[in-house]
PDB file of C-alpha atoms in Angstrom:
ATOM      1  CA  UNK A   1     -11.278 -16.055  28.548  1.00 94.00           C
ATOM      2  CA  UNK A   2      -9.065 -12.825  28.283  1.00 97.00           C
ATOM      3  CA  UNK A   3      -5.861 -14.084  29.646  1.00 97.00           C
ATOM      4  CA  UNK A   4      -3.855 -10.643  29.304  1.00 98.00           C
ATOM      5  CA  UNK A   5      -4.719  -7.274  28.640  1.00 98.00           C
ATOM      6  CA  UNK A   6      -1.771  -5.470  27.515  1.00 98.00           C
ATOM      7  CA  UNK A   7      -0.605  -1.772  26.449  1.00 98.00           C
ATOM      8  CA  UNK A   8       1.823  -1.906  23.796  1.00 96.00           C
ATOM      9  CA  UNK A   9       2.266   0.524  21.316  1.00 95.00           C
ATOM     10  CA  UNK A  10       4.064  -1.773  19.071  1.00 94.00           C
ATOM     11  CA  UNK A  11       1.136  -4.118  19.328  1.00 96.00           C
ATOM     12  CA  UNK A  12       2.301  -7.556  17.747  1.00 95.00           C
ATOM     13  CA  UNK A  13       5.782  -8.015  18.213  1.00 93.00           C
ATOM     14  CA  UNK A  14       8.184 -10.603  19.009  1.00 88.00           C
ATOM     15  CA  UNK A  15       7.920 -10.213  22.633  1.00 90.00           C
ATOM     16  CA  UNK A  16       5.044 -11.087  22.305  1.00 93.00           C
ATOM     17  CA  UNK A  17       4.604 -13.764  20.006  1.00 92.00           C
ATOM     18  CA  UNK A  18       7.263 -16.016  21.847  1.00 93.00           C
ATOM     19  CA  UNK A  19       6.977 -14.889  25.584  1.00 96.00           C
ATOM     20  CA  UNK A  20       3.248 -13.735  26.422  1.00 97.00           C
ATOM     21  CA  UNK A  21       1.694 -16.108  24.036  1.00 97.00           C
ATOM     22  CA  UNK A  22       3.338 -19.276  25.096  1.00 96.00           C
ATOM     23  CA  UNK A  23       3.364 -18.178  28.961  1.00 97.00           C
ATOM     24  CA  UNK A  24      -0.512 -17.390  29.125  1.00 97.00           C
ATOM     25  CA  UNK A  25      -1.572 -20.381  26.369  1.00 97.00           C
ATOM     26  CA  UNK A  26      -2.963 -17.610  24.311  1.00 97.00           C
ATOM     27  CA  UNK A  27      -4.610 -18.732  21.485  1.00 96.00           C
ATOM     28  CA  UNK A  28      -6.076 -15.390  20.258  1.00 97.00           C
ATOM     29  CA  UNK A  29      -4.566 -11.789  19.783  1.00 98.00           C
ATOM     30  CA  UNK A  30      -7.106  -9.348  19.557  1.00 98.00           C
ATOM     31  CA  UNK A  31      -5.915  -5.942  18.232  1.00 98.00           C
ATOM     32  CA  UNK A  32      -8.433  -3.223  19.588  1.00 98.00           C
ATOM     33  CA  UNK A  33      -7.425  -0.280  17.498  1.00 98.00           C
ATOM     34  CA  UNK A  34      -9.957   2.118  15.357  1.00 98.00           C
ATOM     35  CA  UNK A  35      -6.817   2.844  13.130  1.00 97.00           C
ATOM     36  CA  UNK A  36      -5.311  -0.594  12.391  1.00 97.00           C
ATOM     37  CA  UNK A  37      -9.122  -2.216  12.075  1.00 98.00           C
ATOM     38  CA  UNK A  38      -9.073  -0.153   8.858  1.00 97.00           C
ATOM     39  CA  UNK A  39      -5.466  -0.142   7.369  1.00 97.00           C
ATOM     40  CA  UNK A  40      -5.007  -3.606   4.995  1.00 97.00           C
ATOM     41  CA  UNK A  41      -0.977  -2.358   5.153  1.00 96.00           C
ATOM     42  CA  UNK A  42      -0.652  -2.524   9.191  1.00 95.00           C
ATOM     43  CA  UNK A  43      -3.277  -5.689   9.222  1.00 96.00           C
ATOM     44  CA  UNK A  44      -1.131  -7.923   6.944  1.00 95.00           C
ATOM     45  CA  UNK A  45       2.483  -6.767   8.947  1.00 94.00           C
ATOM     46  CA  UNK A  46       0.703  -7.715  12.192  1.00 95.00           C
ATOM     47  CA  UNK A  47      -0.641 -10.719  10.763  1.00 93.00           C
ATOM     48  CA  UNK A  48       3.054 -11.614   9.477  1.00 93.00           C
ATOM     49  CA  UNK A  49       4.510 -10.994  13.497  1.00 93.00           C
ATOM     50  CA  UNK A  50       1.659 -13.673  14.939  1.00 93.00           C
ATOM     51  CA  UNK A  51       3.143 -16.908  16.357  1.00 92.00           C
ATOM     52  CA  UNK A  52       1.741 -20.319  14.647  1.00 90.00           C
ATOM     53  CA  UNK A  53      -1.375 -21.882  15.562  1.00 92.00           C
ATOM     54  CA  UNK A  54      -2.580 -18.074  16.926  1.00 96.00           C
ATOM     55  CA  UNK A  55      -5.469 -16.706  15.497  1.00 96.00           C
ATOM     56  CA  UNK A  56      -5.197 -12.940  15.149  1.00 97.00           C
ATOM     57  CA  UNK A  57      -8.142 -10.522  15.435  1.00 97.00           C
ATOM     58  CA  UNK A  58      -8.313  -6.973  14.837  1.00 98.00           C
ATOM     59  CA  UNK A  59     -11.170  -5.585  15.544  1.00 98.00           C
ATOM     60  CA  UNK A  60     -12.268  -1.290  16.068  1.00 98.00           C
ATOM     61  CA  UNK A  61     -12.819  -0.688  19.821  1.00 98.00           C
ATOM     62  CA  UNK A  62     -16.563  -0.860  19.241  1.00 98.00           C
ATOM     63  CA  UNK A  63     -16.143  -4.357  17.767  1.00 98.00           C
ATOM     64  CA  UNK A  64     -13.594  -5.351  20.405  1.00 98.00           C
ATOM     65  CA  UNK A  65     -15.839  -4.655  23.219  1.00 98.00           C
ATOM     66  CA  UNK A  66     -18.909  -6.400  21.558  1.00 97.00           C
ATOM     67  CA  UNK A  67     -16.523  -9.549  20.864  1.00 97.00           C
ATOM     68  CA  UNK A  68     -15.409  -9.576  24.443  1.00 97.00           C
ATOM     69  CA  UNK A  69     -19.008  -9.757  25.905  1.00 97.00           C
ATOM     70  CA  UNK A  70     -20.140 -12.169  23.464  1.00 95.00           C
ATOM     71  CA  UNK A  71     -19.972 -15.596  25.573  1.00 92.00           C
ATOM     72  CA  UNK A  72     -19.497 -17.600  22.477  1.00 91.00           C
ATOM     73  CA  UNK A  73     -16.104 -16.463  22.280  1.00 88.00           C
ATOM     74  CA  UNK A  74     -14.971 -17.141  26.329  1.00 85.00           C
ATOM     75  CA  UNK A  75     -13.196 -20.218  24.922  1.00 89.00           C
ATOM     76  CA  UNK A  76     -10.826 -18.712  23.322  1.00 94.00           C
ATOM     77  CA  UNK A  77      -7.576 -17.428  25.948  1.00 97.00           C
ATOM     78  CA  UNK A  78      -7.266 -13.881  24.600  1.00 97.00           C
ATOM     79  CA  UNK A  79      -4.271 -11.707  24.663  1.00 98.00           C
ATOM     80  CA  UNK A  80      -5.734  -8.006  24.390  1.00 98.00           C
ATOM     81  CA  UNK A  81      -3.428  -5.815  22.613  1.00 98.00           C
ATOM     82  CA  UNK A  82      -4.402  -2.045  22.451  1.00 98.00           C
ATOM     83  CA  UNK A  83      -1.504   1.007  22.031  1.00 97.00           C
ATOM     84  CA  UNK A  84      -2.922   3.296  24.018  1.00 97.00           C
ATOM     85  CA  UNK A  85      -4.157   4.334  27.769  1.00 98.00           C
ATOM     86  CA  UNK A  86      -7.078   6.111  26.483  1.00 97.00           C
ATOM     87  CA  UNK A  87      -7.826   2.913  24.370  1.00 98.00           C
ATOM     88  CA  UNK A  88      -7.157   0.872  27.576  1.00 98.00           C
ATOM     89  CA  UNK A  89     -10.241   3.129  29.904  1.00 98.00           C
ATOM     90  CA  UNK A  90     -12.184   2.679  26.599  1.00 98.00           C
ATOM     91  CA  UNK A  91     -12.015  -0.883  26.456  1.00 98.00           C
ATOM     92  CA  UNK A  92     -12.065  -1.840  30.105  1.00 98.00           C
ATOM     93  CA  UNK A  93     -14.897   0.615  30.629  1.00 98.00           C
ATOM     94  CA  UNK A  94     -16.929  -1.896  28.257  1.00 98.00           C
ATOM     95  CA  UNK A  95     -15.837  -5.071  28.968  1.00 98.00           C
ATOM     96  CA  UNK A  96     -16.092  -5.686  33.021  1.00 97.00           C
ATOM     97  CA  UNK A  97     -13.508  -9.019  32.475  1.00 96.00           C
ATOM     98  CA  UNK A  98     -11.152  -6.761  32.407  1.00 98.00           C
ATOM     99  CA  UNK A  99      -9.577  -6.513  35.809  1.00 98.00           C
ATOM    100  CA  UNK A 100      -5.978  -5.620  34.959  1.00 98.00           C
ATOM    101  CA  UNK A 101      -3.978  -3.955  32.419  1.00 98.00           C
ATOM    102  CA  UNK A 102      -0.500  -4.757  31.965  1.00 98.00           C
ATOM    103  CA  UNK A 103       1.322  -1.856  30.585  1.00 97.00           C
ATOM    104  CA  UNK A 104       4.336  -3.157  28.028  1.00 95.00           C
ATOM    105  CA  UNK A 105       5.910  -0.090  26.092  1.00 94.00           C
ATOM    106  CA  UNK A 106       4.356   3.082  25.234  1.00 95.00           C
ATOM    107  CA  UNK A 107       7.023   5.470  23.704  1.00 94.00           C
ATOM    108  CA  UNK A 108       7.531   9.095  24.900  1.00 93.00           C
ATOM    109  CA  UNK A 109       6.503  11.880  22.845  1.00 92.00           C
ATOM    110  CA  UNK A 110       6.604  15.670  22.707  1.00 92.00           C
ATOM    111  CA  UNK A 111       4.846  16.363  26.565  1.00 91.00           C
ATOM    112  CA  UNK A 112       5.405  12.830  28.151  1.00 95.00           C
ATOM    113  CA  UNK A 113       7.804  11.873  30.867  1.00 94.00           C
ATOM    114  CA  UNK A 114       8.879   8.400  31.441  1.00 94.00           C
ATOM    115  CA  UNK A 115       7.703   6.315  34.548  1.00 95.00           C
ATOM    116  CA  UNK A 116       9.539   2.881  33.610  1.00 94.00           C
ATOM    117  CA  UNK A 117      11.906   2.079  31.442  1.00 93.00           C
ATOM    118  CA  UNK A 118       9.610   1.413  28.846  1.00 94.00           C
ATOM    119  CA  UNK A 119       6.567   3.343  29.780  1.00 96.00           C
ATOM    120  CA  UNK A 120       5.958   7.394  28.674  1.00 96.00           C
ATOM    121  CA  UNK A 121       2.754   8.927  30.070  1.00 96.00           C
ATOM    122  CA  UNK A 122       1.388  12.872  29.320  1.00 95.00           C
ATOM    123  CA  UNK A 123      -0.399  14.941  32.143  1.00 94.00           C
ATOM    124  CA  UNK A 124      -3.805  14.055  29.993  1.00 95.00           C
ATOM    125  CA  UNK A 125      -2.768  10.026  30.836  1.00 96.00           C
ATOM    126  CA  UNK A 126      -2.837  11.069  34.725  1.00 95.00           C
ATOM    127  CA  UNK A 127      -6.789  11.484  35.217  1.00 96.00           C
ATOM    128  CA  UNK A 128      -7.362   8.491  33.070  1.00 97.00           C
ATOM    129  CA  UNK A 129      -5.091   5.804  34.545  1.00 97.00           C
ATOM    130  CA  UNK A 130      -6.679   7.667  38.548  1.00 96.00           C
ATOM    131  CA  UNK A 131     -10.370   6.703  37.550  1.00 96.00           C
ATOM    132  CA  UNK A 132      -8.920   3.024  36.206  1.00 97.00           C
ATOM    133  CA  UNK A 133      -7.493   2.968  39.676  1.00 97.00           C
ATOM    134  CA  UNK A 134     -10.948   4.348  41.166  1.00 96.00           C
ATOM    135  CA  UNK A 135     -12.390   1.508  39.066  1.00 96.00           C
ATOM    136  CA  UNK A 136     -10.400  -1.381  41.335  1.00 97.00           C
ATOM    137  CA  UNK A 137      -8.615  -2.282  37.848  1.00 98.00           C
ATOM    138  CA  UNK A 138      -4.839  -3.184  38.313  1.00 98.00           C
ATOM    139  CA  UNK A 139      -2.506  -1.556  36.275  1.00 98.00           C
ATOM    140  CA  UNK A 140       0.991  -3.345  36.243  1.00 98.00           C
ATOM    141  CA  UNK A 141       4.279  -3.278  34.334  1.00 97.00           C
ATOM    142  CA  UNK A 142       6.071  -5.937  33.089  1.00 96.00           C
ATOM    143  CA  UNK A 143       8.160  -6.428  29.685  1.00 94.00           C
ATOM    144  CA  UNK A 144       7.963  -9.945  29.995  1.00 95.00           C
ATOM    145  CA  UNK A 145       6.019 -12.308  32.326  1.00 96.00           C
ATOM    146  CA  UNK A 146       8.983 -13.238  34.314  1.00 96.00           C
ATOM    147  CA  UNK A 147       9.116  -9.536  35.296  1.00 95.00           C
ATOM    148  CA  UNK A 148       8.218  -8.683  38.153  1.00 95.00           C
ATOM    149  CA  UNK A 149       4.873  -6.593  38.458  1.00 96.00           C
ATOM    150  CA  UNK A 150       4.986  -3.126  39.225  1.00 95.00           C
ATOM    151  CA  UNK A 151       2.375  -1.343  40.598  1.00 96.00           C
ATOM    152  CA  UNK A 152       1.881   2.452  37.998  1.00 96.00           C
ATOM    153  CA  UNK A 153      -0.077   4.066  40.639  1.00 93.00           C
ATOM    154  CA  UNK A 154       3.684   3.895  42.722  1.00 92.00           C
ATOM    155  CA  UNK A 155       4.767   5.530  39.969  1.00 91.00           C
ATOM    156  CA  UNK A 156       2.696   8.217  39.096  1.00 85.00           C
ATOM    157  CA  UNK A 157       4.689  11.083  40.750  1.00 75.00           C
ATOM    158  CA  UNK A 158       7.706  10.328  39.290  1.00 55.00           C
TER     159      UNK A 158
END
């Protein structure tokens, strides 16, 4: 059962590991990432930031999306990580459990503009997160669960 999917472009991180995990009673990260799936380095540092007794998956977004339809694996409560809002459409486009995507952090860049206090989007984010929206998929941010949510589409025109 996916209990949280979240955009963080830290993935694995503290936060994480001793707020989400314990809050939800996560007992599976997946890491959807094309890039991490196939760098040993950034697998065994992520690997080193999971909590006890939580099983850590990383998986390319192909592989994500056929793990998250496969019904043998609804036991599980999943925490979704992915760094990315492109990643996010991707994987919600392919997976129709997911109903809501909690944005974490996603660091500015050259071309972004901040929306939160954590949260950077680019005018290329704007269409994506709109047909999410379209889609009737909830798009929230929150740090930590005792946040309160707020809603990105308020925020869009900041």
């Amino acid at each position: 059962m996916i209990k949280l999917t979240r955009i963080d472009d830290r993935l694995v991180h503290g936060q994480v590991a001793f707020t989400w995990v314990p809050a939800l009673g996560v007992d599976c990260l997946l890491v959807a990432n094309d890039k991490v799936a196939k760098d040993e380095f950034q697998k065994m540092t992520l690997n080193l930031a999971k909590p006890a007794n939580t099983k850590l998956v990383i998986k390319t977004l192909a592989d994500a999306i056929v793990f998250l339809n496969d019904e043998k694996n609804g036991k599980a409560n999943v925490l979704i990580l992915i760094n990315s809002i492109k990643d996010a459409a991707t994987l919600a486009a392919g997976v129709p459990a997911i109903t809501s995507i909690n944005f974490g952090g996603i660091r500015g860049k050259a071309g972004s503009r901040l929306i939160s206090k954590a949260i950077a989007i680019t005018d290329d984010d704007v269409p994506v997160l709109q047909e999410m929206l379209q889609k009737n998929i909830e798009l929230e941010i929150r740090q930590v669960p005792t946040d309160s949510k707020q809603k990105v589409e308020s925020l869009l025109d900041k």
